[in-house]
Amino acid sequence: MQSIHPKLTLVGAGPGDPDLISVKGIKAIADADVILYDALVSKELLTYATKRAELIYVGKRVGKHSHTQNAINELIVYFAQEKGHVVRLKGGDPFIFGRGYEEIVYAQKHGISTAMVPGISSAHAVPALQNIPLTSRGINQSYWVTTGTTSTGELSPDITIAAQSSATIVILMGTRKLTEICQVFQEVKKGNTSIAIIQNGTLPNEKIVVGTIDDIQEKAKESEVGAPAIIVIGETVNLRQEQKLSSIQQQVFAHGQ
């Protein structure tokens, strides 16, 4: 009888587009005995698994939790001890608001070896694919990535600090806090600051609405943009429009030739 070697591999699945996963992540999926996958993971990635692999959905979405975090931790340990190699497939990067570190620590406490395969975070990829740089020379020197909602349901206090800087601010899980976020920026006289809300980033049904702090709530309501989405605030958002204009100008010039 073949001995079982319990192992957990955390794999970042990327922001949604199945092509945005690493080769190392695909190799881990192909080697898995059990895959515990989240709601934001593309089902196409599961096709890399072998026929012997057990595929188990443990997704959590806003207001809908199929499993608690404690239950997921216990499932990791159970299947690692019973089956061998467990791949925990998580959207984005497991170490960026993904509770990946908690899962690794829990597994290690139960004598299970662990490995980590980083993923592309939506915080970086989604703005990039909309031609929004997070930093640009002469505009800003840094960017913040923060959650919109803390574990207690409050607006993150880091947003108040970030709003006083020139940094581009990327807010995850913040669409339900949009009114409060806008109030923070208005209080520091930044109502004209550019803002973009990008829903379902990297996917075919991606939707974006762009405006200023002062008018974004009305525009978001009109466009019916909602979760899952990321919010990007800062002057680099304006570069998206400049880049589009530049592209149009190039096309006009080409036709003129």
Short mmCIF file of C-alpha atoms in Angstrom, two decimals:
data_model
loop_
_atom_site.label_atom_id
_atom_site.label_comp_id
_atom_site.label_asym_id
_atom_site.label_seq_id
_atom_site.Cartn_x
_atom_site.Cartn_y
_atom_site.Cartn_z
CA MET A 1 0.00 0.00 0.00
CA GLN A 2 1.40 3.39 -1.02
CA SER A 3 2.17 5.69 1.89
CA ILE A 4 0.53 9.13 2.02
CA HIS A 5 2.66 12.25 2.25
CA PRO A 6 0.41 15.09 3.45
CA LYS A 7 1.09 18.32 1.62
CA LEU A 8 -0.66 21.65 1.06
CA THR A 9 0.12 23.93 -1.88
CA LEU A 10 -1.47 27.36 -1.94
CA VAL A 11 -1.92 28.44 -5.55
CA GLY A 12 -2.85 31.94 -6.67
CA ALA A 13 -5.26 31.60 -9.60
CA GLY A 14 -4.97 35.22 -10.67
CA PRO A 15 -7.70 37.86 -11.12
CA GLY A 16 -10.15 35.78 -13.18
CA ASP A 17 -8.82 35.30 -16.70
CA PRO A 18 -7.62 31.65 -16.70
CA ASP A 19 -4.59 32.58 -18.81
CA LEU A 20 -3.25 34.72 -15.98
CA ILE A 21 -1.98 31.83 -13.85
CA SER A 22 1.65 30.82 -13.57
CA VAL A 23 3.11 27.67 -15.13
CA LYS A 24 4.08 26.59 -11.62
CA GLY A 25 0.45 26.94 -10.55
CA ILE A 26 -0.70 24.72 -13.43
CA LYS A 27 1.89 22.07 -12.48
CA ALA A 28 0.62 22.08 -8.89
CA ILE A 29 -2.98 21.62 -10.05
CA ALA A 30 -1.92 18.71 -12.27
CA ASP A 31 -0.22 17.03 -9.30
CA ALA A 32 -3.08 17.47 -6.83
CA ASP A 33 -5.05 14.69 -5.20
CA VAL A 34 -7.62 17.16 -3.90
CA ILE A 35 -8.38 20.73 -5.02
CA LEU A 36 -10.27 23.11 -2.75
CA TYR A 37 -11.23 26.06 -4.93
CA ASP A 38 -12.80 29.46 -4.36
CA ALA A 39 -15.67 31.37 -5.97
CA LEU A 40 -13.49 33.72 -8.02
CA VAL A 41 -11.44 30.91 -9.57
CA SER A 42 -12.07 30.20 -13.26
CA LYS A 43 -13.49 26.70 -13.72
CA GLU A 44 -11.24 26.34 -16.78
CA LEU A 45 -8.28 25.92 -14.45
CA LEU A 46 -9.82 22.74 -13.06
CA THR A 47 -9.33 21.07 -16.45
CA TYR A 48 -5.61 20.85 -15.63
CA ALA A 49 -6.42 18.41 -12.81
CA THR A 50 -6.12 14.68 -13.31
CA LYS A 51 -9.19 12.42 -13.34
CA ARG A 52 -8.22 11.05 -9.93
CA ALA A 53 -8.31 14.48 -8.30
CA GLU A 54 -11.26 15.35 -6.07
CA LEU A 55 -12.61 18.85 -6.79
CA ILE A 56 -14.35 20.61 -3.90
CA TYR A 57 -15.92 24.07 -4.00
CA VAL A 58 -15.37 26.07 -0.79
CA GLY A 59 -16.10 29.54 -2.12
CA LYS A 60 -17.06 32.58 -0.11
CA ARG A 61 -18.84 35.55 -1.69
CA VAL A 62 -20.40 38.67 -0.19
CA GLY A 63 -23.31 37.46 1.94
CA LYS A 64 -22.89 33.84 0.78
CA HIS A 65 -20.43 31.55 2.56
CA SER A 66 -20.50 27.88 1.60
CA HIS A 67 -17.83 27.18 4.24
CA THR A 68 -16.42 29.13 7.16
CA GLN A 69 -12.68 29.72 7.31
CA ASN A 70 -12.37 27.28 10.22
CA ALA A 71 -14.17 24.61 8.20
CA ILE A 72 -11.83 25.18 5.25
CA ASN A 73 -8.79 24.84 7.53
CA GLU A 74 -10.14 21.53 8.83
CA LEU A 75 -10.85 20.28 5.30
CA ILE A 76 -7.27 21.03 4.29
CA VAL A 77 -5.91 18.95 7.14
CA TYR A 78 -8.40 16.12 6.67
CA PHE A 79 -7.80 15.68 2.95
CA ALA A 80 -4.03 16.09 3.23
CA GLN A 81 -3.91 13.29 5.80
CA GLU A 82 -6.36 11.09 3.89
CA LYS A 83 -5.42 11.75 0.25
CA GLY A 84 -1.98 13.40 0.12
CA HIS A 85 -1.47 16.55 -1.93
CA VAL A 86 -4.09 19.25 -1.38
CA VAL A 87 -4.06 22.30 -3.66
CA ARG A 88 -5.84 25.30 -2.23
CA LEU A 89 -6.77 27.28 -5.34
CA LYS A 90 -7.54 30.90 -4.49
CA GLY A 91 -8.35 33.91 -6.63
CA GLY A 92 -5.71 36.59 -7.08
CA ASP A 93 -2.76 36.12 -4.76
CA PRO A 94 -3.42 34.10 -1.57
CA PHE A 95 -1.27 36.45 0.53
CA ILE A 96 -3.18 39.62 -0.49
CA PHE A 97 -6.44 39.66 1.49
CA GLY A 98 -6.72 35.94 0.82
CA ARG A 99 -6.20 34.41 4.29
CA GLY A 100 -3.57 32.20 2.74
CA TYR A 101 -1.12 32.69 5.59
CA GLU A 102 -3.74 31.50 8.10
CA GLU A 103 -4.25 28.30 6.13
CA ILE A 104 -0.54 27.58 5.86
CA VAL A 105 0.02 28.10 9.58
CA TYR A 106 -2.93 25.84 10.44
CA ALA A 107 -1.63 23.07 8.17
CA GLN A 108 1.90 23.33 9.55
CA LYS A 109 0.59 23.01 13.11
CA HIS A 110 -0.81 19.64 12.08
CA GLY A 111 2.49 18.42 10.64
CA ILE A 112 1.62 19.04 6.99
CA SER A 113 4.32 20.30 4.65
CA THR A 114 3.37 23.46 2.76
CA ALA A 115 4.29 25.34 -0.41
CA MET A 116 3.22 28.64 -1.88
CA VAL A 117 2.69 29.60 -5.54
CA PRO A 118 2.04 33.36 -5.81
CA GLY A 119 -0.68 34.66 -8.09
CA ILE A 120 -1.31 37.87 -10.01
CA SER A 121 -3.40 40.14 -7.80
CA SER A 122 -6.41 41.99 -9.18
CA ALA A 123 -5.01 45.05 -7.43
CA HIS A 124 -2.30 45.22 -10.09
CA ALA A 125 -3.70 43.37 -13.09
CA VAL A 126 -7.14 44.94 -13.37
CA PRO A 127 -5.96 48.58 -13.56
CA ALA A 128 -3.12 47.56 -15.90
CA LEU A 129 -5.51 45.94 -18.38
CA GLN A 130 -7.52 49.17 -18.39
CA ASN A 131 -4.32 51.12 -19.17
CA ILE A 132 -4.27 52.67 -15.68
CA PRO A 133 -0.73 52.69 -14.27
CA LEU A 134 -0.46 52.65 -10.51
CA THR A 135 2.64 54.82 -10.65
CA SER A 136 3.81 57.28 -13.29
CA ARG A 137 6.82 59.55 -13.30
CA GLY A 138 5.95 63.12 -12.40
CA ILE A 139 2.53 62.20 -10.98
CA ASN A 140 3.06 59.98 -7.95
CA GLN A 141 5.77 58.05 -6.15
CA SER A 142 3.78 55.23 -4.56
CA TYR A 143 0.51 53.36 -4.43
CA TRP A 144 -1.60 51.89 -1.66
CA VAL A 145 -3.57 48.66 -1.73
CA THR A 146 -6.15 48.51 1.02
CA THR A 147 -9.35 46.72 1.89
CA GLY A 148 -12.47 48.82 1.91
CA THR A 149 -14.04 46.91 4.78
CA THR A 150 -12.33 45.66 7.93
CA SER A 151 -13.15 42.39 9.70
CA THR A 152 -15.56 44.34 11.93
CA GLY A 153 -17.42 45.78 8.95
CA GLU A 154 -16.03 49.30 9.29
CA LEU A 155 -14.31 51.41 6.64
CA SER A 156 -10.56 50.87 6.76
CA PRO A 157 -8.87 53.77 8.60
CA ASP A 158 -5.91 53.44 6.21
CA ILE A 159 -8.03 55.08 3.50
CA THR A 160 -8.13 58.30 5.52
CA ILE A 161 -4.34 58.34 5.74
CA ALA A 162 -3.86 57.44 2.07
CA ALA A 163 -6.27 60.18 0.95
CA GLN A 164 -3.87 62.80 2.28
CA SER A 165 -1.05 61.63 0.01
CA SER A 166 -0.36 61.81 -3.74
CA ALA A 167 -0.42 58.02 -3.99
CA THR A 168 -2.71 56.05 -6.26
CA ILE A 169 -5.08 54.13 -4.01
CA VAL A 170 -6.47 50.71 -4.92
CA ILE A 171 -9.36 49.60 -2.75
CA LEU A 172 -10.54 45.99 -2.74
CA MET A 173 -13.93 44.96 -1.35
CA GLY A 174 -15.03 48.57 -1.17
CA THR A 175 -18.08 49.03 -3.42
CA ARG A 176 -20.50 48.88 -0.49
CA LYS A 177 -18.47 51.61 1.21
CA LEU A 178 -18.39 53.95 -1.80
CA THR A 179 -20.33 56.73 -0.07
CA GLU A 180 -18.01 56.66 2.95
CA ILE A 181 -14.92 56.53 0.73
CA CYS A 182 -16.06 59.60 -1.19
CA GLN A 183 -16.75 61.44 2.06
CA VAL A 184 -13.16 60.82 3.21
CA PHE A 185 -11.76 62.44 0.07
CA GLN A 186 -14.22 65.31 0.13
CA GLU A 187 -13.22 66.11 3.70
CA VAL A 188 -9.63 66.70 2.54
CA LYS A 189 -10.80 68.82 -0.40
CA LYS A 190 -10.19 66.18 -3.07
CA GLY A 191 -13.61 66.06 -4.67
CA ASN A 192 -12.08 66.54 -8.13
CA THR A 193 -9.79 63.51 -7.78
CA SER A 194 -10.25 60.91 -10.53
CA ILE A 195 -11.70 57.53 -9.65
CA ALA A 196 -12.45 54.32 -11.56
CA ILE A 197 -14.58 51.37 -10.51
CA ILE A 198 -13.83 48.17 -12.42
CA GLN A 199 -16.21 45.22 -12.06
CA ASN A 200 -15.32 41.65 -13.12
CA GLY A 201 -11.84 42.73 -14.14
CA THR A 202 -10.04 40.63 -16.82
CA LEU A 203 -13.28 38.78 -17.69
CA PRO A 204 -15.44 39.09 -20.84
CA ASN A 205 -18.21 40.82 -18.82
CA GLU A 206 -15.83 43.44 -17.41
CA LYS A 207 -17.43 46.82 -16.75
CA ILE A 208 -15.78 50.13 -15.88
CA VAL A 209 -17.09 53.51 -14.80
CA VAL A 210 -14.80 56.53 -14.50
CA GLY A 211 -15.47 59.88 -12.87
CA THR A 212 -14.45 62.07 -9.98
CA ILE A 213 -15.02 61.67 -6.27
CA ASP A 214 -17.86 64.21 -6.52
CA ASP A 215 -19.82 62.45 -9.29
CA ILE A 216 -18.84 58.77 -9.12
CA GLN A 217 -21.77 57.68 -6.96
CA GLU A 218 -24.29 58.91 -9.50
CA LYS A 219 -22.33 57.40 -12.39
CA ALA A 220 -21.97 54.06 -10.57
CA LYS A 221 -25.71 53.97 -9.99
CA GLU A 222 -26.49 54.78 -13.62
CA SER A 223 -24.11 52.11 -14.95
CA GLU A 224 -25.23 49.55 -12.33
CA VAL A 225 -21.65 48.65 -11.52
CA GLY A 226 -21.29 46.38 -8.49
CA ALA A 227 -19.27 43.66 -6.77
CA PRO A 228 -16.86 42.06 -7.33
CA ALA A 229 -15.02 45.23 -8.25
CA ILE A 230 -11.93 47.22 -7.41
CA ILE A 231 -11.73 50.97 -6.93
CA VAL A 232 -8.78 53.00 -8.20
CA ILE A 233 -8.37 56.58 -6.99
CA GLY A 234 -5.72 59.05 -8.10
CA GLU A 235 -4.44 61.18 -10.92
CA THR A 236 -3.00 58.20 -12.79
CA VAL A 237 -6.61 57.25 -13.64
CA ASN A 238 -6.55 60.19 -16.08
CA LEU A 239 -3.81 58.50 -18.11
CA ARG A 240 -6.32 55.91 -19.29
CA GLN A 241 -8.22 58.61 -21.17
CA GLU A 242 -5.02 60.16 -22.52
CA GLN A 243 -3.89 56.79 -23.83
CA LYS A 244 -7.24 56.19 -25.55
CA LEU A 245 -7.10 59.65 -27.13
CA SER A 246 -3.58 58.97 -28.33
CA SER A 247 -4.75 55.70 -29.93
CA ILE A 248 -7.60 57.49 -31.73
CA GLN A 249 -5.23 60.17 -33.00
CA GLN A 250 -2.89 57.51 -34.35
CA GLN A 251 -5.76 55.85 -36.23
CA VAL A 252 -6.83 59.17 -37.76
CA PHE A 253 -3.25 59.85 -38.80
CA ALA A 254 -2.92 56.37 -40.34
CA HIS A 255 -6.10 56.82 -42.41
CA GLY A 256 -4.88 60.22 -43.56
CA GLN A 257 -1.84 58.55 -45.07
#
